[in-house]
Amino acid sequence: MIKEKYITPVAIISIMLCVFLILAYPIINPNTKKNTLEISQPEYIDKLFDKSQVNEIDITVNEKDWEGLLENAIEKEYIIGDININGEKFSSVGIRPKGNSSLKMVAGDNTTNRYSFKIDFHEYIKGQTYYGLEKLALNNCISDATYMKEYISYEMFSNMGIATPACSYAHIKINGEEWGLYLAIEVMEESFIERCFGSADGNLYKPESTKTGGNPGASSGTSLVYNGDDLSNYDGIFDNVVFSTTNRKDNEKVIEMIKNLNEGTNLERYLDVDEVLKYFAVNTFLVNLDSYAGNLKHNYYLYERNGMFQILPWDLNLSFAGYQVRDGQSAVNFPIDEPVSDTMENSPLISKLLEVEEYKKTYHEYLSMIVTDYIESGEYEETIDKVNKLINDYVKDDSTAFYTYEEYQNSISVLKQLGVDRGKSIEAQLKGQQPSTSYGTIETTVDLSVLGSMGRPRENISPGQKTFDNGAQNEDEFKLKENVPREEPKGEIKKDDTKKQMLIISFISILILLLALVFAYKFKSWLS
């Protein structure tokens, strides 16, 4: 019989055991994603990314250096300068133009020098940051008469629980000259990963192909289509590593993930499936085809941590059907179950997940959540009104703007209508009232040209059509290939649900705790 003197120690040990199980779970299962809300935010978030205000940013550079930067913007070379953010000066920072097609558009337009810029706080002074922030992007809001498409898109990804760059508006002056209203965005570097995941562990890639002809995404690996184990077949990924510590062994993890993804095996071992489904739910709502969902397979990040991969959003200025969509009706009726302008075969990160009915159901639930919680609740329109109130006067006074103030005003109601009608279409597709793998027939008054676009004739890209748009600027350059049939699903994959595991362990821990308390107090007299 157990002695009374041992009862209390046994109870204490039992309690310690249940506490250990709860606290040790992230270590036992390293693939558990940290909740970013529980991680203390760095100081730069409050100082620079306060969404209730427009930041004042003054940049000062040598005039000769500045003229050289403008004349050779395509080279993206840094010049040294000082930056004053909301009255606080940081000296000797790096400043350069940024962007791809948008950069070329401004460079080719002799009426404007309104480039997007990247600020590197430690380009010239090692270790210098803006309260922990290493790099800052200043986006010029090109192709966006609303000034809001990118802002709202990032907010939607963030609301869905995706690790998303912080952003806010900024009024820019350069050498005392008005440069306009920009969107300031946190660049994805170590500071971003540490903010979102608690530490800068793992590896971060920014897939981007520089190849032309054929399909650049497939030929450089950015489509995540398996093309053997040769690292050179994936140079669009490995040539764009963010962390300097990434090595060959890390690269091999990427290929291992890609191989399993294409085979439809061990998906939850290599992918944060829930996160990927959330990403595509938001991306599909936004009809954001200048992304992995498009033929160029870019403007996204791959983050690997402990062998588990996530997809992260980037460069959203052409969301809300700003790219490869002909008109408002096509945007509203864009199909949710083939949400790409490339082929599904060439988009395994979404196609292989939707082959699994359980994942497809979860994806649909996230789409329904967006419609119910964001559109039908009125939050979407309220957000637009709130942002409009914040930036209206700045837009009115923006002398370098790509659109007139009147065009801005007209775009607001169209942006609202697009979101509302898109929500109606998605709801109808989810209920089987509209097709979900081809364009539906819901009518809309939305005129996409009012919102702004890439500055070329709009093309309507049917789901499942392979495209070869390597920066084409007109319809003659834009070619389509016939649909490629989708492979039949290879069957469901058993789901190793992390949430269920956590729930079970928590339940067991609570049970142990209760038993320990009962054992120690209720049955104490029985054992004496």
Coordinates of C-alpha atoms in Angstrom, one line a residue:
M1 CA 0.0 0.0 0.0
I2 CA 1.2 3.5 -0.9
K3 CA 2.3 5.5 2.1
E4 CA 0.6 8.8 2.8
K5 CA 3.9 10.7 2.6
Y6 CA 4.3 9.6 -1.0
I7 CA 0.9 10.9 -2.2
T8 CA 1.9 14.6 -2.5
P9 CA 5.1 13.8 -4.5
V10 CA 3.2 11.5 -6.8
A11 CA 0.6 14.2 -7.4
I12 CA 3.3 16.8 -8.0
I13 CA 5.1 14.5 -10.5
S14 CA 1.8 13.9 -12.3
I15 CA 1.1 17.6 -12.6
M16 CA 4.7 18.2 -13.9
L17 CA 4.2 15.4 -16.4
C18 CA 1.1 17.0 -17.9
V19 CA 2.7 20.4 -18.0
F20 CA 5.7 18.9 -19.7
L21 CA 3.5 17.2 -22.4
I22 CA 1.9 20.5 -23.2
L23 CA 5.1 22.6 -23.3
A24 CA 7.2 20.0 -25.0
Y25 CA 4.7 19.3 -27.9
P26 CA 6.4 21.8 -30.3
I27 CA 9.7 20.1 -29.6
I28 CA 8.3 16.6 -30.0
N29 CA 6.6 17.6 -33.2
P30 CA 8.9 20.3 -34.7
N31 CA 6.6 20.8 -37.6
T32 CA 4.1 22.6 -35.4
K33 CA 3.8 26.2 -36.6
K34 CA 4.1 28.9 -34.0
N35 CA 1.2 31.3 -33.6
T36 CA 2.5 34.6 -34.7
L37 CA 0.1 36.3 -32.4
E38 CA 1.8 34.9 -29.4
I39 CA 5.2 36.2 -30.5
S40 CA 6.1 39.7 -29.3
Q41 CA 6.3 42.1 -32.2
P42 CA 9.5 44.1 -32.9
E43 CA 9.5 47.8 -32.3
Y44 CA 9.5 48.7 -36.0
I45 CA 5.9 47.4 -36.3
D46 CA 4.4 50.1 -34.1
K47 CA 6.8 52.8 -35.4
L48 CA 6.4 52.3 -39.1
F49 CA 3.4 50.0 -39.8
D50 CA 0.7 51.7 -37.8
K51 CA -2.3 51.4 -40.2
S52 CA -4.0 54.4 -38.6
Q53 CA -1.6 56.9 -40.0
V54 CA 0.3 57.9 -43.1
N55 CA 4.1 57.9 -42.5
E56 CA 6.3 60.9 -43.6
I57 CA 9.5 59.7 -45.3
D58 CA 12.1 62.2 -46.6
I59 CA 15.0 60.8 -48.6
T60 CA 18.2 62.9 -49.2
V61 CA 20.8 61.8 -51.7
N62 CA 23.6 63.5 -53.7
E63 CA 22.1 65.1 -56.7
K64 CA 24.6 63.6 -59.1
D65 CA 24.1 60.1 -57.6
W66 CA 20.4 60.6 -57.9
E67 CA 20.5 61.6 -61.6
G68 CA 22.6 58.5 -62.2
L69 CA 20.1 56.3 -60.4
L70 CA 17.3 57.6 -62.5
E71 CA 19.2 57.3 -65.8
N72 CA 20.2 53.7 -65.0
A73 CA 17.2 52.5 -63.0
I74 CA 17.1 49.1 -64.8
E75 CA 20.4 48.2 -63.2
K76 CA 18.9 48.4 -59.7
E77 CA 22.2 49.6 -58.2
Y78 CA 22.3 51.1 -54.7
I79 CA 23.3 54.6 -54.0
I80 CA 24.0 56.0 -50.5
G81 CA 21.7 58.4 -48.9
D82 CA 19.9 59.5 -45.7
I83 CA 16.3 58.7 -44.8
N84 CA 14.1 60.5 -42.3
I85 CA 11.1 58.5 -41.1
N86 CA 8.5 60.4 -39.1
G87 CA 11.1 62.9 -38.0
E88 CA 13.9 60.4 -37.2
K89 CA 17.0 60.3 -39.3
F90 CA 19.0 57.2 -40.4
S91 CA 22.2 58.0 -42.2
S92 CA 24.1 56.1 -45.0
V93 CA 21.3 53.7 -46.1
G94 CA 21.2 52.0 -49.5
I95 CA 18.6 53.2 -52.0
R96 CA 17.8 51.6 -55.3
P97 CA 14.9 51.1 -57.8
K98 CA 12.9 47.8 -57.5
G99 CA 10.5 45.8 -59.5
N100 CA 10.4 43.8 -62.8
S101 CA 7.8 44.7 -65.4
S102 CA 6.6 47.7 -63.4
L103 CA 10.2 49.0 -63.3
K104 CA 10.5 48.6 -67.1
M105 CA 7.2 50.4 -67.5
V106 CA 8.4 53.5 -65.6
A107 CA 11.8 53.4 -67.3
G108 CA 10.1 53.4 -70.7
D109 CA 7.9 56.3 -69.8
N110 CA 9.6 59.7 -70.2
T111 CA 6.8 61.5 -68.4
T112 CA 7.5 60.0 -65.0
N113 CA 10.3 58.9 -62.6
R114 CA 8.0 57.5 -60.0
Y115 CA 9.9 54.3 -59.4
S116 CA 9.3 51.8 -56.6
F117 CA 12.3 51.8 -54.2
K118 CA 14.1 49.4 -51.9
I119 CA 15.8 50.8 -48.8
D120 CA 18.6 48.7 -47.2
F121 CA 19.5 50.0 -43.8
H122 CA 22.7 48.0 -43.6
E123 CA 24.0 48.2 -47.1
Y124 CA 26.7 50.7 -46.0
I125 CA 26.7 50.4 -42.2
K126 CA 26.9 46.8 -41.1
G127 CA 24.3 45.9 -38.5
Q128 CA 22.3 49.1 -39.0
T129 CA 18.5 48.5 -38.9
Y130 CA 15.3 50.5 -38.4
Y131 CA 14.5 49.2 -35.0
G132 CA 15.2 45.7 -36.2
L133 CA 13.9 46.1 -39.8
E134 CA 16.6 45.3 -42.3
K135 CA 15.0 46.3 -45.6
L136 CA 12.0 48.4 -46.6
A137 CA 10.1 48.4 -49.9
L138 CA 8.4 51.6 -51.1
N139 CA 5.9 50.6 -53.8
N140 CA 4.6 53.2 -56.2
C141 CA 1.1 51.8 -56.6
I142 CA 1.5 51.5 -60.4
S143 CA -1.4 49.8 -62.2
D144 CA -3.7 50.6 -59.3
A145 CA -6.1 53.5 -59.5
T146 CA -7.4 52.6 -56.1
Y147 CA -4.1 52.7 -54.2
M148 CA -5.6 49.9 -52.2
K149 CA -5.4 46.6 -54.0
E150 CA -2.1 45.5 -52.5
Y151 CA -2.9 46.9 -49.1
I152 CA -6.2 45.0 -48.9
S153 CA -4.7 41.9 -50.3
Y154 CA -2.0 41.7 -47.7
E155 CA -4.6 42.3 -45.0
M156 CA -6.7 39.4 -46.3
F157 CA -3.7 37.0 -46.2
S158 CA -2.9 38.2 -42.7
N159 CA -6.4 37.8 -41.5
M160 CA -6.4 34.2 -42.7
G161 CA -3.3 33.5 -40.5
I162 CA -0.7 33.6 -43.3
A163 CA 2.7 35.0 -42.4
T164 CA 2.4 38.3 -44.3
P165 CA 4.7 41.4 -44.7
A166 CA 3.5 44.4 -42.7
C167 CA 2.5 47.4 -44.7
S168 CA 1.4 51.0 -44.3
Y169 CA 1.1 54.1 -46.4
A170 CA 3.9 56.7 -46.7
H171 CA 4.1 60.2 -48.1
I172 CA 7.5 60.4 -49.9
K173 CA 9.8 63.3 -50.5
I174 CA 13.2 63.1 -52.3
N175 CA 15.6 65.9 -51.9
G176 CA 12.7 68.1 -50.8
E177 CA 10.7 67.3 -53.9
E178 CA 7.2 65.7 -53.7
W179 CA 7.3 62.1 -54.8
G180 CA 3.8 61.0 -53.9
L181 CA 1.9 58.5 -51.8
Y182 CA 3.5 55.1 -51.7
L183 CA 2.9 51.8 -49.9
A184 CA 5.6 50.9 -47.4
I185 CA 6.1 47.1 -47.1
E186 CA 8.3 45.0 -44.9
V187 CA 10.8 43.1 -47.0
M188 CA 11.1 39.4 -46.3
E189 CA 14.4 39.0 -44.6
E190 CA 15.6 37.4 -41.3
S191 CA 13.7 40.1 -39.4
F192 CA 10.5 39.1 -41.0
I193 CA 10.9 35.4 -40.3
E194 CA 11.9 36.1 -36.7
R195 CA 8.8 38.3 -36.3
C196 CA 6.5 35.7 -37.7
F197 CA 8.0 32.5 -36.4
G198 CA 10.0 33.4 -33.3
S199 CA 13.4 32.9 -34.7
A200 CA 15.2 33.2 -38.1
D201 CA 15.7 29.4 -38.5
G202 CA 15.1 27.6 -41.7
N203 CA 15.5 28.7 -45.3
L204 CA 13.7 31.2 -47.4
Y205 CA 13.5 31.2 -51.2
K206 CA 12.1 33.8 -53.6
P207 CA 11.4 31.8 -56.8
E208 CA 11.9 33.8 -60.0
S209 CA 12.8 32.7 -63.5
T210 CA 15.0 34.8 -65.8
K211 CA 14.6 32.3 -68.6
T212 CA 12.6 33.3 -71.7
G213 CA 10.7 31.2 -74.3
G214 CA 8.7 28.1 -73.7
N215 CA 7.5 28.1 -70.1
P216 CA 9.9 29.8 -67.7
G217 CA 8.3 28.4 -64.6
A218 CA 8.7 24.8 -65.7
S219 CA 12.2 25.2 -67.1
S220 CA 13.6 26.9 -64.0
G221 CA 11.8 24.9 -61.3
T222 CA 9.6 27.7 -60.0
S223 CA 6.4 25.8 -61.0
L224 CA 7.5 23.1 -58.5
V225 CA 7.1 20.5 -61.2
Y226 CA 9.6 17.6 -60.5
N227 CA 12.4 17.5 -63.1
G228 CA 14.9 15.1 -61.6
D229 CA 17.4 15.6 -58.8
D230 CA 19.9 17.9 -60.6
L231 CA 20.0 21.2 -58.7
S232 CA 20.5 23.1 -62.0
N233 CA 17.0 22.2 -63.0
Y234 CA 15.7 24.4 -60.2
D235 CA 18.0 27.4 -60.6
G236 CA 14.9 29.7 -60.5
I237 CA 14.6 28.7 -56.8
F238 CA 18.2 28.2 -55.7
D239 CA 19.6 31.3 -57.4
N240 CA 17.2 33.3 -55.3
V241 CA 18.0 32.2 -51.8
V242 CA 17.4 34.9 -49.1
F243 CA 19.5 33.5 -46.2
S244 CA 23.3 33.3 -46.7
T245 CA 23.4 30.1 -44.5
T246 CA 21.4 28.0 -47.0
N247 CA 23.5 25.1 -48.4
R248 CA 23.3 22.2 -50.8
K249 CA 21.7 19.9 -48.2
D250 CA 19.0 22.5 -47.7
N251 CA 18.5 22.6 -51.5
E252 CA 18.1 18.9 -51.6
K253 CA 15.2 19.2 -49.1
V254 CA 13.4 21.4 -51.7
I255 CA 13.8 18.8 -54.4
E256 CA 12.7 16.0 -52.0
M257 CA 9.6 18.1 -51.3
I258 CA 8.9 18.7 -55.0
K259 CA 9.3 15.0 -55.8
N260 CA 6.8 14.0 -53.1
L261 CA 4.4 16.8 -54.1
N262 CA 4.3 15.6 -57.7
E263 CA 3.9 12.0 -56.6
G264 CA 1.2 13.0 -54.2
T265 CA 2.9 11.2 -51.3
N266 CA 3.7 12.2 -47.8
L267 CA 2.2 15.6 -48.4
E268 CA 1.9 16.5 -44.7
R269 CA 5.4 15.5 -44.0
Y270 CA 6.7 18.2 -46.4
L271 CA 4.0 20.8 -46.6
D272 CA 2.1 22.8 -44.1
V273 CA -1.0 21.7 -46.0
D274 CA -3.4 23.9 -44.0
E275 CA -1.3 27.0 -44.6
V276 CA -1.0 26.3 -48.3
L277 CA -4.8 25.8 -48.6
K278 CA -5.4 29.1 -46.8
Y279 CA -3.0 30.8 -49.1
F280 CA -4.8 29.6 -52.2
A281 CA -8.2 30.4 -50.8
V282 CA -7.2 34.0 -50.5
N283 CA -5.3 34.1 -53.8
T284 CA -8.3 32.6 -55.6
F285 CA -10.7 35.1 -54.1
L286 CA -8.3 37.9 -55.3
V287 CA -7.9 36.4 -58.8
N288 CA -4.2 37.1 -58.3
L289 CA -2.6 35.6 -61.4
D290 CA 0.7 37.5 -61.2
S291 CA 1.8 34.8 -58.8
Y292 CA 2.3 31.0 -58.5
A293 CA -1.3 30.8 -59.9
G294 CA -0.1 32.4 -63.2
N295 CA 2.1 31.2 -65.9
L296 CA 5.2 33.0 -64.7
K297 CA 5.1 31.2 -61.4
H298 CA 6.7 34.1 -59.4
N299 CA 5.8 36.7 -56.7
Y300 CA 5.8 34.1 -53.9
Y301 CA 8.2 32.9 -51.3
L302 CA 8.9 29.4 -50.1
Y303 CA 9.8 29.1 -46.5
E304 CA 11.3 25.8 -45.2
R305 CA 11.6 25.1 -41.5
N306 CA 12.5 21.6 -40.2
G307 CA 11.7 20.1 -43.6
M308 CA 8.2 21.6 -43.7
F309 CA 7.4 24.1 -46.4
Q310 CA 5.0 27.1 -46.6
I311 CA 4.1 29.5 -49.4
L312 CA 4.1 33.2 -48.6
P313 CA 2.5 36.1 -50.5
W314 CA 4.5 38.9 -52.2
D315 CA 4.0 41.7 -54.8
L316 CA 0.2 41.9 -54.8
N317 CA -0.3 45.1 -56.8
L318 CA -2.0 43.2 -59.7
S319 CA -4.4 41.3 -57.5
F320 CA -8.2 41.8 -58.0
A321 CA -7.8 40.5 -61.6
G322 CA -5.2 43.1 -62.6
Y323 CA -3.3 40.5 -64.8
Q324 CA -4.4 38.0 -67.5
V325 CA -8.2 38.6 -67.0
R326 CA -10.1 40.3 -69.8
D327 CA -13.1 41.8 -68.1
G328 CA -15.2 42.1 -64.9
Q329 CA -17.4 39.1 -65.6
S330 CA -14.4 36.9 -66.1
A331 CA -12.9 38.2 -62.8
V332 CA -16.1 37.7 -60.9
N333 CA -16.6 34.2 -62.3
F334 CA -13.0 32.9 -62.1
P335 CA -13.3 29.2 -61.1
I336 CA -12.3 28.1 -57.6
D337 CA -11.3 24.5 -58.4
E338 CA -9.0 25.4 -61.3
P339 CA -7.7 28.7 -59.9
V340 CA -4.8 29.1 -62.3
S341 CA -4.1 30.7 -65.7
D342 CA -1.5 28.0 -66.3
T343 CA -2.4 24.3 -66.5
M344 CA -3.3 22.5 -63.3
E345 CA -0.7 19.9 -64.4
N346 CA 2.0 22.7 -64.3
S347 CA 0.7 23.9 -60.9
P348 CA 1.2 20.9 -58.6
L349 CA 1.2 23.0 -55.4
I350 CA -2.5 23.5 -55.8
S351 CA -3.5 20.7 -58.1
K352 CA -2.1 17.9 -56.0
L353 CA -3.8 19.1 -52.9
L354 CA -7.2 19.5 -54.6
E355 CA -6.9 15.8 -55.7
V356 CA -7.4 14.9 -52.1
E357 CA -11.1 15.3 -51.2
E358 CA -10.4 16.1 -47.6
Y359 CA -8.0 18.9 -48.6
K360 CA -10.5 20.2 -51.2
K361 CA -13.2 20.3 -48.6
T362 CA -10.9 22.3 -46.2
Y363 CA -10.0 24.7 -49.1
H364 CA -13.7 25.2 -49.8
E365 CA -14.3 25.9 -46.1
Y366 CA -11.7 28.7 -46.2
L367 CA -13.3 30.2 -49.3
S368 CA -16.7 30.1 -47.5
M369 CA -15.1 31.8 -44.5
I370 CA -13.8 34.6 -46.6
V371 CA -17.2 35.2 -48.2
T372 CA -19.1 35.0 -44.8
D373 CA -16.7 36.7 -42.5
Y374 CA -15.2 39.3 -44.8
I375 CA -17.6 40.1 -47.6
E376 CA -21.1 39.4 -46.3
S377 CA -20.2 40.8 -42.9
G378 CA -19.5 44.2 -44.5
E379 CA -15.9 44.2 -43.3
Y380 CA -14.5 44.4 -46.8
E381 CA -16.4 47.6 -47.7
E382 CA -15.7 49.1 -44.3
T383 CA -12.0 48.5 -44.8
I384 CA -12.2 50.3 -48.2
D385 CA -14.0 53.3 -46.6
K386 CA -11.5 53.4 -43.7
V387 CA -8.5 53.4 -46.1
N388 CA -10.2 56.0 -48.3
K389 CA -10.7 58.3 -45.4
L390 CA -7.0 57.9 -44.4
I391 CA -5.4 58.5 -47.8
N392 CA -8.0 60.6 -49.7
D393 CA -6.3 64.0 -49.2
Y394 CA -2.8 62.5 -50.0
V395 CA -4.1 61.1 -53.3
K396 CA -5.7 64.4 -54.1
D397 CA -2.4 66.2 -53.7
D398 CA -0.3 63.4 -55.3
S399 CA 1.4 65.3 -58.2
T400 CA 3.3 62.2 -59.5
A401 CA 0.3 59.9 -59.5
F402 CA -0.3 57.5 -62.4
Y403 CA -4.1 58.3 -62.2
T404 CA -6.1 61.4 -61.7
Y405 CA -7.9 62.1 -58.5
E406 CA -11.2 61.7 -60.3
E407 CA -10.1 58.3 -61.5
Y408 CA -9.2 57.4 -58.0
Q409 CA -12.7 58.4 -56.7
N410 CA -14.4 56.4 -59.5
S411 CA -12.4 53.3 -58.7
I412 CA -13.5 53.0 -55.1
S413 CA -17.1 51.9 -55.8
V414 CA -15.8 49.5 -58.5
L415 CA -13.4 47.9 -56.1
K416 CA -16.3 47.4 -53.6
Q417 CA -18.5 45.9 -56.3
L418 CA -15.9 43.5 -57.5
G419 CA -15.4 42.1 -54.0
V420 CA -19.1 41.7 -53.4
D421 CA -19.8 40.1 -56.8
R422 CA -16.8 37.8 -56.4
G423 CA -18.2 36.7 -53.1
K424 CA -21.5 35.9 -54.7
S425 CA -19.8 33.8 -57.5
I426 CA -17.7 31.9 -55.0
E427 CA -20.8 31.1 -52.9
A428 CA -22.7 29.9 -56.0
Q429 CA -19.7 27.7 -57.0
L430 CA -19.5 26.2 -53.5
K431 CA -23.2 25.3 -53.7
G432 CA -22.9 23.8 -57.1
Q433 CA -25.0 26.5 -58.7
Q434 CA -22.2 27.7 -60.9
P435 CA -19.3 25.8 -62.5
S436 CA -16.1 25.6 -60.4
T437 CA -13.7 24.5 -63.1
S438 CA -14.7 26.9 -65.8
Y439 CA -16.1 30.4 -66.0
G440 CA -19.6 30.9 -64.7
T441 CA -22.4 33.2 -65.9
I442 CA -23.0 35.6 -63.0
E443 CA -23.6 39.1 -64.4
T444 CA -21.7 42.2 -63.1
T445 CA -21.3 45.8 -63.9
V446 CA -17.6 45.8 -62.9
D447 CA -15.3 47.6 -65.4
L448 CA -11.8 46.3 -64.6
S449 CA -10.1 49.1 -66.6
V450 CA -11.4 51.6 -63.9
L451 CA -9.2 49.8 -61.3
G452 CA -6.0 49.9 -63.4
S453 CA -4.0 47.1 -65.0
M454 CA -0.6 46.3 -66.6
G455 CA -1.1 48.9 -69.3
R456 CA -1.7 46.4 -72.2
P457 CA -4.8 45.0 -73.8
R458 CA -6.5 42.5 -71.5
E459 CA -6.4 38.8 -72.3
N460 CA -8.8 36.3 -70.9
I461 CA -6.9 33.2 -69.8
S462 CA -9.1 30.1 -69.5
P463 CA -8.4 27.8 -66.5
G464 CA -6.2 25.0 -67.6
Q465 CA -4.6 26.8 -70.5
K466 CA -0.8 27.0 -70.6
T467 CA 0.6 30.4 -71.3
F468 CA 3.9 31.8 -72.5
D469 CA 3.7 35.3 -71.3
N470 CA 7.3 36.4 -70.6
G471 CA 6.5 40.0 -70.1
A472 CA 4.5 40.3 -73.3
Q473 CA 2.9 43.7 -73.7
N474 CA 0.4 43.1 -76.4
E475 CA -1.9 40.4 -77.8
D476 CA 0.4 39.4 -80.6
E477 CA 3.1 38.4 -78.1
F478 CA 0.6 36.6 -75.9
K479 CA 0.1 33.0 -76.9
L480 CA -2.0 30.2 -75.5
K481 CA -1.6 26.4 -75.7
E482 CA -4.5 24.0 -75.7
N483 CA -5.8 22.6 -72.4
V484 CA -3.8 19.7 -70.9
P485 CA -6.1 17.1 -69.4
R486 CA -5.8 16.7 -65.6
E487 CA -4.6 13.5 -64.2
E488 CA -7.2 11.4 -62.3
P489 CA -6.7 11.6 -58.5
K490 CA -4.5 8.9 -57.2
G491 CA -6.7 8.6 -54.1
E492 CA -6.8 10.2 -50.7
I493 CA -3.8 10.5 -48.6
K494 CA -4.1 9.7 -44.9
K495 CA -4.0 13.0 -43.0
D496 CA -1.7 13.4 -40.1
D497 CA -3.6 16.2 -38.5
T498 CA -1.4 18.3 -36.2
K499 CA -4.4 19.9 -34.5
K500 CA -5.9 16.6 -33.7
Q501 CA -2.6 15.4 -32.2
M502 CA -2.4 18.6 -30.0
L503 CA -6.0 18.1 -28.9
I504 CA -5.4 14.5 -27.9
I505 CA -2.3 15.3 -26.0
S506 CA -4.0 18.2 -24.2
F507 CA -6.9 15.9 -23.3
I508 CA -4.5 13.3 -21.9
S509 CA -2.6 15.9 -19.9
I510 CA -5.8 17.3 -18.4
L511 CA -6.9 13.8 -17.6
I512 CA -3.6 13.1 -15.8
L513 CA -4.0 16.3 -13.9
L514 CA -7.5 15.5 -12.7
L515 CA -6.5 12.0 -11.7
A516 CA -3.6 13.3 -9.8
L517 CA -5.8 15.7 -7.9
V518 CA -8.4 13.1 -7.1
F519 CA -5.6 10.7 -6.1
A520 CA -4.0 13.2 -3.8
Y521 CA -7.0 14.6 -2.0
K522 CA -10.1 12.5 -2.4
F523 CA -8.5 9.2 -1.7
K524 CA -6.0 10.3 0.8
S525 CA -7.9 8.9 3.7
W526 CA -8.4 5.5 2.0
L527 CA -4.6 5.0 1.6
S528 CA -3.7 6.0 5.1

